[in-house]
XYZ file of N, CA, C and O in Angstrom:
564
model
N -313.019 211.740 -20.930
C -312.214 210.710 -20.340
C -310.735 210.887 -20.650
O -309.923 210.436 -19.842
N -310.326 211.489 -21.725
C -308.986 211.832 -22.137
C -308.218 212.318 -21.116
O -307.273 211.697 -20.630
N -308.779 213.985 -20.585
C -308.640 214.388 -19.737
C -308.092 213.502 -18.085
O -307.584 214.196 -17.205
N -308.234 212.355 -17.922
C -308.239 211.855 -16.663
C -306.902 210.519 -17.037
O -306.336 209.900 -16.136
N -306.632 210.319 -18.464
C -306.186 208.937 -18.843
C -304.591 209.340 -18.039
O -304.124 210.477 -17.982
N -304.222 208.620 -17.711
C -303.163 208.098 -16.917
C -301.612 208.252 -17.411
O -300.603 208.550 -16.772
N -301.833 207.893 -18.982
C -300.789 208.217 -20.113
C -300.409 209.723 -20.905
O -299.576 210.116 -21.721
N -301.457 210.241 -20.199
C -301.262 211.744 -20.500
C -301.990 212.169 -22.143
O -301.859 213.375 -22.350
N -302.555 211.580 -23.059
C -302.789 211.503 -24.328
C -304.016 212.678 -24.241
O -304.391 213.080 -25.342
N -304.499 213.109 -23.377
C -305.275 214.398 -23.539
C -305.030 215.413 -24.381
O -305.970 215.704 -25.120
N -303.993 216.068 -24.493
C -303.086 217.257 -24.990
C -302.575 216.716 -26.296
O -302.531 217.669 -27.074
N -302.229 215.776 -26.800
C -301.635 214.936 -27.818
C -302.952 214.639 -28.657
O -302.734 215.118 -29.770
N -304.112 214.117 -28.638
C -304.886 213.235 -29.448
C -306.134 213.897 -29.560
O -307.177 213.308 -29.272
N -306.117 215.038 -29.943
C -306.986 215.724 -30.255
C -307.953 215.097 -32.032
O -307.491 215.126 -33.173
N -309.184 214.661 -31.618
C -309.802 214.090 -32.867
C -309.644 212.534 -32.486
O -310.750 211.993 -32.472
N -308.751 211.794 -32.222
C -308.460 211.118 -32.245
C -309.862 210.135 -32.271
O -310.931 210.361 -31.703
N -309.436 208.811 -33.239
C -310.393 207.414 -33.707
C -312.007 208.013 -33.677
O -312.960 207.403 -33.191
N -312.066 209.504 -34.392
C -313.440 210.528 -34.743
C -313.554 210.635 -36.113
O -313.050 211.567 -36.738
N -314.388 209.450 -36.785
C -314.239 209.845 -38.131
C -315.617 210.352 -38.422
O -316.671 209.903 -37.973
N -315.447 211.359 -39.245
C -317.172 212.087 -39.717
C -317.236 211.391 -41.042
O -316.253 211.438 -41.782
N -318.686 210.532 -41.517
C -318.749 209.542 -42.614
C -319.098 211.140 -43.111
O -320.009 211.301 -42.299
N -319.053 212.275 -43.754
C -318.931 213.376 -44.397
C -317.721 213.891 -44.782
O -316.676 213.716 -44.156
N -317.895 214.875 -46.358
C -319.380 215.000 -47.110
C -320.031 213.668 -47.793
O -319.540 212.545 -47.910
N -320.667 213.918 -47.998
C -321.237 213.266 -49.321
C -320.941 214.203 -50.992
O -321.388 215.330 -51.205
N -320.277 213.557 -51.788
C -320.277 214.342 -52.732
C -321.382 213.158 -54.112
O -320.885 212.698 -55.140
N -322.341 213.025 -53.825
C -323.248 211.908 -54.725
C -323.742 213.346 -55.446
O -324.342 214.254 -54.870
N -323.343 213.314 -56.819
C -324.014 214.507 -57.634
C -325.876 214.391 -57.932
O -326.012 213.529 -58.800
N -327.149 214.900 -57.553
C -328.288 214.611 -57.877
C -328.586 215.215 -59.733
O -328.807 216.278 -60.313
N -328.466 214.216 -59.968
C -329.152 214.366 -61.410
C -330.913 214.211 -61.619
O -331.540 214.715 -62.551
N -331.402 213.524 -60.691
C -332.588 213.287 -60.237
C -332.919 213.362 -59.143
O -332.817 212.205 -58.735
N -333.278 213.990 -58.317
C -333.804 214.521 -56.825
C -334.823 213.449 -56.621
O -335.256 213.294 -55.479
N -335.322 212.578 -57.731
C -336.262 211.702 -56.909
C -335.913 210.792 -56.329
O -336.537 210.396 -55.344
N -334.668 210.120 -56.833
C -334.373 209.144 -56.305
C -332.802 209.086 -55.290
O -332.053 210.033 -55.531
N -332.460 208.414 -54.577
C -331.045 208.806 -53.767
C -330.979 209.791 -52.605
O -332.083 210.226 -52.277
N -330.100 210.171 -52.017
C -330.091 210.580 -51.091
C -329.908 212.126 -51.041
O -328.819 212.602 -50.720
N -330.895 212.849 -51.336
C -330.662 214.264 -52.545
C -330.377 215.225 -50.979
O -329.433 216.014 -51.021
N -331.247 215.133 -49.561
C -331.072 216.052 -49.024
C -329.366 216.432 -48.459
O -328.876 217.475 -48.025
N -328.756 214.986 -48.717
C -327.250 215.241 -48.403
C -326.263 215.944 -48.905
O -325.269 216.308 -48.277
N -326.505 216.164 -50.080
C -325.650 216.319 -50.552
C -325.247 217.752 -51.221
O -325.621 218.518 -50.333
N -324.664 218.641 -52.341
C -324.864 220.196 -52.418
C -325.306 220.318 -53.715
O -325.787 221.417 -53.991
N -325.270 219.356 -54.728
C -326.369 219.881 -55.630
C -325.637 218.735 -56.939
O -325.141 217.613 -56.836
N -325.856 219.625 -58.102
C -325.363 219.133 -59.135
C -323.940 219.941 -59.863
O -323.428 219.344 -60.810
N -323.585 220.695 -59.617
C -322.730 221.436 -59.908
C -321.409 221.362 -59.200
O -321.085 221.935 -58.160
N -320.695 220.538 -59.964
C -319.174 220.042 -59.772
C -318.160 221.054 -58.703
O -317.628 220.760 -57.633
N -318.152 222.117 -59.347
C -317.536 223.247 -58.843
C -318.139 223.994 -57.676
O -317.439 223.987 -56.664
N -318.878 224.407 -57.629
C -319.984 224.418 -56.566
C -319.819 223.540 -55.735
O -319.394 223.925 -54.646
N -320.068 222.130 -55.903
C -319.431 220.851 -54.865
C -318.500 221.054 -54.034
O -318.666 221.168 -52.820
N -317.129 221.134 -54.800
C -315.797 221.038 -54.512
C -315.350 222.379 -54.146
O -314.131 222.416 -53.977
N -316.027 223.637 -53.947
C -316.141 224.761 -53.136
C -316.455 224.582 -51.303
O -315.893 224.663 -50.211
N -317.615 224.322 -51.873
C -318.408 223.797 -50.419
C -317.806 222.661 -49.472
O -317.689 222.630 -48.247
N -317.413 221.601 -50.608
C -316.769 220.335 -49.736
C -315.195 220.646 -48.959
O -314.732 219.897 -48.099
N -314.632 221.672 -49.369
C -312.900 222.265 -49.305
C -313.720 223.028 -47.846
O -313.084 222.910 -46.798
N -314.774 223.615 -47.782
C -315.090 224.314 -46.706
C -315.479 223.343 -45.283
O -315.039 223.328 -44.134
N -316.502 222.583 -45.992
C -316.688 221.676 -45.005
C -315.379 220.389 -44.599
O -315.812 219.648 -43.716
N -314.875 220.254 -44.758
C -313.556 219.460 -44.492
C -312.831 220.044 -43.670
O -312.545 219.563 -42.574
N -312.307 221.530 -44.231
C -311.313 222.355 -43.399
C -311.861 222.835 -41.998
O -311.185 223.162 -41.023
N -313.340 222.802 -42.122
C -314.015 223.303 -40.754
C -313.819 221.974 -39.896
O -313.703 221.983 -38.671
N -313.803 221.147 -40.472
C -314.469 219.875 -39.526
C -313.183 219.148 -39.058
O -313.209 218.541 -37.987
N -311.924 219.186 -39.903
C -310.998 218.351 -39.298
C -309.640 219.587 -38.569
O -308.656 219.283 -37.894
N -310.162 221.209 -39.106
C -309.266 222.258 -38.357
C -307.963 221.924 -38.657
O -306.963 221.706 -37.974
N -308.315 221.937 -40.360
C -307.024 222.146 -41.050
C -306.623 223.144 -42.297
O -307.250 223.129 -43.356
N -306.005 223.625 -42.158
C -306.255 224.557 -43.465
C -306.260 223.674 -44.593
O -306.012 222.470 -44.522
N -306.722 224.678 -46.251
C -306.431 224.067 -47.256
C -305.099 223.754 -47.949
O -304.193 224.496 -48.327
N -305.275 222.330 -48.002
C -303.312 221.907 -48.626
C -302.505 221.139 -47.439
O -301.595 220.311 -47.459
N -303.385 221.904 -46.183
C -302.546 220.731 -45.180
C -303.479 219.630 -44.437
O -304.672 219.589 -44.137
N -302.102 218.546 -44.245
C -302.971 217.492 -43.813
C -303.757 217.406 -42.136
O -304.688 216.791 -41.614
N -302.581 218.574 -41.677
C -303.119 218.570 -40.213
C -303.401 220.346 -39.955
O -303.504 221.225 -40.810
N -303.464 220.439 -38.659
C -303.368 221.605 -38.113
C -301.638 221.855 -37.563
O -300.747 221.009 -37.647
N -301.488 223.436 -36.929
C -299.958 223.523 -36.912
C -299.549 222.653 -36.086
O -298.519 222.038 -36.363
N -300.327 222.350 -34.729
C -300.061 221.411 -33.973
C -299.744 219.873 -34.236
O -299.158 219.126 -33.453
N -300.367 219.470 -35.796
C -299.828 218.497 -36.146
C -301.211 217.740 -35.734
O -301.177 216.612 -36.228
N -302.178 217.914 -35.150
C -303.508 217.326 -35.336
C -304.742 217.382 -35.822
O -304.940 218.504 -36.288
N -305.794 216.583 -35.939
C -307.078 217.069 -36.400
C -308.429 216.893 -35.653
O -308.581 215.902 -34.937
N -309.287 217.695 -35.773
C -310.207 217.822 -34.948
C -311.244 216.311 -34.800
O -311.802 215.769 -33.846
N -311.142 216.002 -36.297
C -312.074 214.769 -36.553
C -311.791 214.384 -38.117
O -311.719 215.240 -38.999
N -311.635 212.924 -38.351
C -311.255 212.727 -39.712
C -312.634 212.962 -40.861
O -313.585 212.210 -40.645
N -312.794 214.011 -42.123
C -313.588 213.296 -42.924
C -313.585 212.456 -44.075
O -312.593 211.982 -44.629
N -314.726 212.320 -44.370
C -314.638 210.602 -44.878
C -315.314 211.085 -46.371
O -316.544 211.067 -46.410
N -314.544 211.538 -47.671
C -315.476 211.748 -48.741
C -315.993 210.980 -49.355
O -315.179 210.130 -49.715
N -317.199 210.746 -49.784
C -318.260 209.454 -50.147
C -319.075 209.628 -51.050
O -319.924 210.424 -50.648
N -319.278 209.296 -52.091
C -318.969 207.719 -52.468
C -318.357 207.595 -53.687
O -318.988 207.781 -54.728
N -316.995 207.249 -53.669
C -316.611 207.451 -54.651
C -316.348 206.330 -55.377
O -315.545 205.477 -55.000
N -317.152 206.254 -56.694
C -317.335 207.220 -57.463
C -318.350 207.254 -58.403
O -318.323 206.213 -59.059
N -319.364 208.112 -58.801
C -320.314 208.175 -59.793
C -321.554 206.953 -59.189
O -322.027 205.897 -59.610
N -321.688 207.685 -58.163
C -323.389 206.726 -57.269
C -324.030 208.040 -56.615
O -323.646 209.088 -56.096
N -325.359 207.314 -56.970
C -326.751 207.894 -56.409
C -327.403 207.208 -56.511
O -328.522 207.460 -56.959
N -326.985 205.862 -56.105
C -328.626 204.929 -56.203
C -328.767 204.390 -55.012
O -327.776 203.771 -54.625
N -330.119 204.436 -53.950
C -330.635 203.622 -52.995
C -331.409 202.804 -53.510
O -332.347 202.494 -52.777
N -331.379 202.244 -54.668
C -333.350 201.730 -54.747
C -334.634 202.612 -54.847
O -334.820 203.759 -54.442
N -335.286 201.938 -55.361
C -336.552 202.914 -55.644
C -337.599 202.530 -56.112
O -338.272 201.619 -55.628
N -337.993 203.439 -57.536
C -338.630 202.459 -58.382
C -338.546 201.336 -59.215
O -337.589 200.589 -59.421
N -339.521 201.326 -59.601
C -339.437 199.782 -60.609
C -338.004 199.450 -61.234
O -337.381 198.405 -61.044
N -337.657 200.374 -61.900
C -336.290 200.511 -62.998
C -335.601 200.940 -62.257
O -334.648 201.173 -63.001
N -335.169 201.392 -60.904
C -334.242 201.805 -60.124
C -333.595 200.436 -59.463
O -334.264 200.127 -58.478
N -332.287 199.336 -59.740
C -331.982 198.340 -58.993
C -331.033 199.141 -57.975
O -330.466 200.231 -57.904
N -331.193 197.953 -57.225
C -330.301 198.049 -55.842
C -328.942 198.802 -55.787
O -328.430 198.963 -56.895
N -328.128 199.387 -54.531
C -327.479 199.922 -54.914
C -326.078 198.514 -55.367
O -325.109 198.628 -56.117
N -326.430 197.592 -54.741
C -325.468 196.091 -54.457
C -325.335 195.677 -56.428
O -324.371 195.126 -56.960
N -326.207 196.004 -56.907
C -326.202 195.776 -58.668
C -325.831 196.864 -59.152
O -324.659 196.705 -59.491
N -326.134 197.798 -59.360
C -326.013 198.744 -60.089
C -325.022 199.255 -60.783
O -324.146 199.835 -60.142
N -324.919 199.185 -62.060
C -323.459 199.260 -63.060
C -323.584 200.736 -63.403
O -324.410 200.970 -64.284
N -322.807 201.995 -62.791
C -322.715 203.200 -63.721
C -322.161 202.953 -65.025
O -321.079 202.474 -65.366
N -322.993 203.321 -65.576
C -321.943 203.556 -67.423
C -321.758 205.386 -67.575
O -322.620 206.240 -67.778
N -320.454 205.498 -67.404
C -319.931 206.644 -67.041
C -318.743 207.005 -68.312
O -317.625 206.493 -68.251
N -319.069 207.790 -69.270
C -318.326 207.872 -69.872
C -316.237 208.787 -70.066
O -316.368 209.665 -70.919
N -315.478 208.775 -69.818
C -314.439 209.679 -69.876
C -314.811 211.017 -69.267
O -314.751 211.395 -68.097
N -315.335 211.820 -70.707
C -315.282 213.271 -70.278
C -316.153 213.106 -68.865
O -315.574 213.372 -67.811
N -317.602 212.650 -68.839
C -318.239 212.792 -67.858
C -317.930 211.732 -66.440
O -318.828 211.661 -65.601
N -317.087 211.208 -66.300
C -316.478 211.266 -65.083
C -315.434 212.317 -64.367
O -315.369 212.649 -63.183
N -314.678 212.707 -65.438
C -313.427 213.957 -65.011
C -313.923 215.044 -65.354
O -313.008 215.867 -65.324
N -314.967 215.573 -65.700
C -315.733 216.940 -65.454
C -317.018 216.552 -64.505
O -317.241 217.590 -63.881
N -317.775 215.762 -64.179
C -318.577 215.822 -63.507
C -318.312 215.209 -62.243
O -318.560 215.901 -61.256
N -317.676 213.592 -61.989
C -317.272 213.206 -60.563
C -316.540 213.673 -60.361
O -316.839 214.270 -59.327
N -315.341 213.976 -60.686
C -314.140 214.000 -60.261
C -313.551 215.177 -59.601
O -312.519 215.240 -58.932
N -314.530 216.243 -59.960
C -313.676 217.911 -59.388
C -314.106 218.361 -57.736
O -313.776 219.371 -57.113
N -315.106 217.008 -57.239
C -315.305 217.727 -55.869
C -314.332 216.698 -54.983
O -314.063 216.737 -53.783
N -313.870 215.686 -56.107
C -313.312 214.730 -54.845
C -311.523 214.995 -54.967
O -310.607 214.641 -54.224
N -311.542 215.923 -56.496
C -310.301 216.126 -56.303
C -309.946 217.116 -54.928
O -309.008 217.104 -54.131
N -311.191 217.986 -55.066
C -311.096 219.368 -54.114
C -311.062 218.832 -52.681
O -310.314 219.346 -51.849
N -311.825 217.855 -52.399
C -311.841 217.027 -51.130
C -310.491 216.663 -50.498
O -309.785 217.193 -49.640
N -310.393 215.450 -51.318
C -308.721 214.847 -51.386
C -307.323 215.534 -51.425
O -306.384 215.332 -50.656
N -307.370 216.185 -52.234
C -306.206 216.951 -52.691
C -305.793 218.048 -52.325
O -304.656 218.228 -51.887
N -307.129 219.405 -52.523
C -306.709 220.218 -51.392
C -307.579 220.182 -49.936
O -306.871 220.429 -48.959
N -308.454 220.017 -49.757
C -308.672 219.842 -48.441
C -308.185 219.031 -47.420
O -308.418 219.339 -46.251
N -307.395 217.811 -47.764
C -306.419 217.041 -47.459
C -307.592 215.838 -46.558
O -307.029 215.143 -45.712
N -309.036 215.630 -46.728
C -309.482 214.994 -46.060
C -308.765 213.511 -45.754
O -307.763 213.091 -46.333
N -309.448 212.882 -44.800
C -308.571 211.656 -44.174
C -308.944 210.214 -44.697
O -308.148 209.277 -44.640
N -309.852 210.144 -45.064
C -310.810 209.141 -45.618
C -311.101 209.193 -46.966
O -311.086 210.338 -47.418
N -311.407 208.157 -47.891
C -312.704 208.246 -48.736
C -313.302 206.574 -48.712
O -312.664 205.530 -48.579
N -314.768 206.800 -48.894
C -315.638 206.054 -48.983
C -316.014 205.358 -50.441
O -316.477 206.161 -51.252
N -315.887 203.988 -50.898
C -315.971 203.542 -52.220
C -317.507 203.486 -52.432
O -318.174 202.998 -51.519
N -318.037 203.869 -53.376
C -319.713 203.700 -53.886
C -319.193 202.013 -53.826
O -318.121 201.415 -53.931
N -321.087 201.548 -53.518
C -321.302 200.337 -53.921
C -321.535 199.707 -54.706
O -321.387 198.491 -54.827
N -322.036 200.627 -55.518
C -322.122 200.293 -57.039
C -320.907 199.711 -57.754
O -319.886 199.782 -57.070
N -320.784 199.256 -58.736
C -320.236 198.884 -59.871
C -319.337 199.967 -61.249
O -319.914 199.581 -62.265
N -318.689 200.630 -61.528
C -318.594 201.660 -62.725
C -318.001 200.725 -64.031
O -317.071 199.926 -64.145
N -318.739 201.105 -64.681
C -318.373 200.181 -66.063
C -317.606 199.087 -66.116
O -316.616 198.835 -66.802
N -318.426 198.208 -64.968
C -318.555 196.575 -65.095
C -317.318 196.653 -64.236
O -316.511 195.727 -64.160
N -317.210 197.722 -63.633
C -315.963 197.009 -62.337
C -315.914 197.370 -60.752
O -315.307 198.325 -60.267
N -316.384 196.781 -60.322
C -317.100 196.897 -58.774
C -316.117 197.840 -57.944
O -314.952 197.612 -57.616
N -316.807 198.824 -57.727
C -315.558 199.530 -56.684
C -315.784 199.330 -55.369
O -314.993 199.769 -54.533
């Protein structure tokens, strides 16, 4: 429909109001529970490899920039969930994701969450991020 609009925005608005709710960067510490097939594993670095790839493919931008040379993007992504969630519900001892308090200590937030969303954010320049629903040490994000 771009193609036909009247205002000419065909050639100009490439991507345009296309947001991809991707990646998911939810680290699986337990594959039983959460949303394990989404996501690339447990390994931080590994993550934030893969996620710099998938970003730059998807919004057709290199790494470091926010757009392409043209100054646009193919489709915005959306990195999720930040930060320190993997809970849908489950079993017995698994609560909701609407309760759920991470107790996340220092080192293991900035070596374990933090290096795929830096890689996301920072250099992949994605357009979005998505807040977990959860709670992190008693403060609702």
């Amino acid at each position: 429909f771009l193609a036909s609009d009247p205002v000419g925005r065909a050639g100009k608005c490439n991507g345009c109001s296309m947001t991809m709710y991707a990646p998911n960067l939810n680290l699986v510490r337990d594959p039983r529970w959460g949303r394990a097939q989404e996501v690339y594993g447990e390994d931080p670095v590994h993550m934030g490899d893969l996620v710099v790839a998938f970003v730059v493919g998807a919004q057709n931008n290199s790494a470091g920039a926010a757009t392409d040379a043209a100054g646009h993007l193919r489709a915005g992504a959306c990195c999720k969930h930040f930060a320190a969630y993997d809970v849908e519900g489950g079993g017995a001892t698994i609560p909701s994701r609407f309760t759920f308090n991470a107790e996340v200590n220092a080192r293991d937030m900035w070596e374990s969450y933090m290096p795929a969303f830096k890689a996301c954010v920072v250099t992949a320049r994605s357009s979005h991020v998505m807040c977990s629903y959860n709670a992190l040490n008693g403060v609702p994000t």
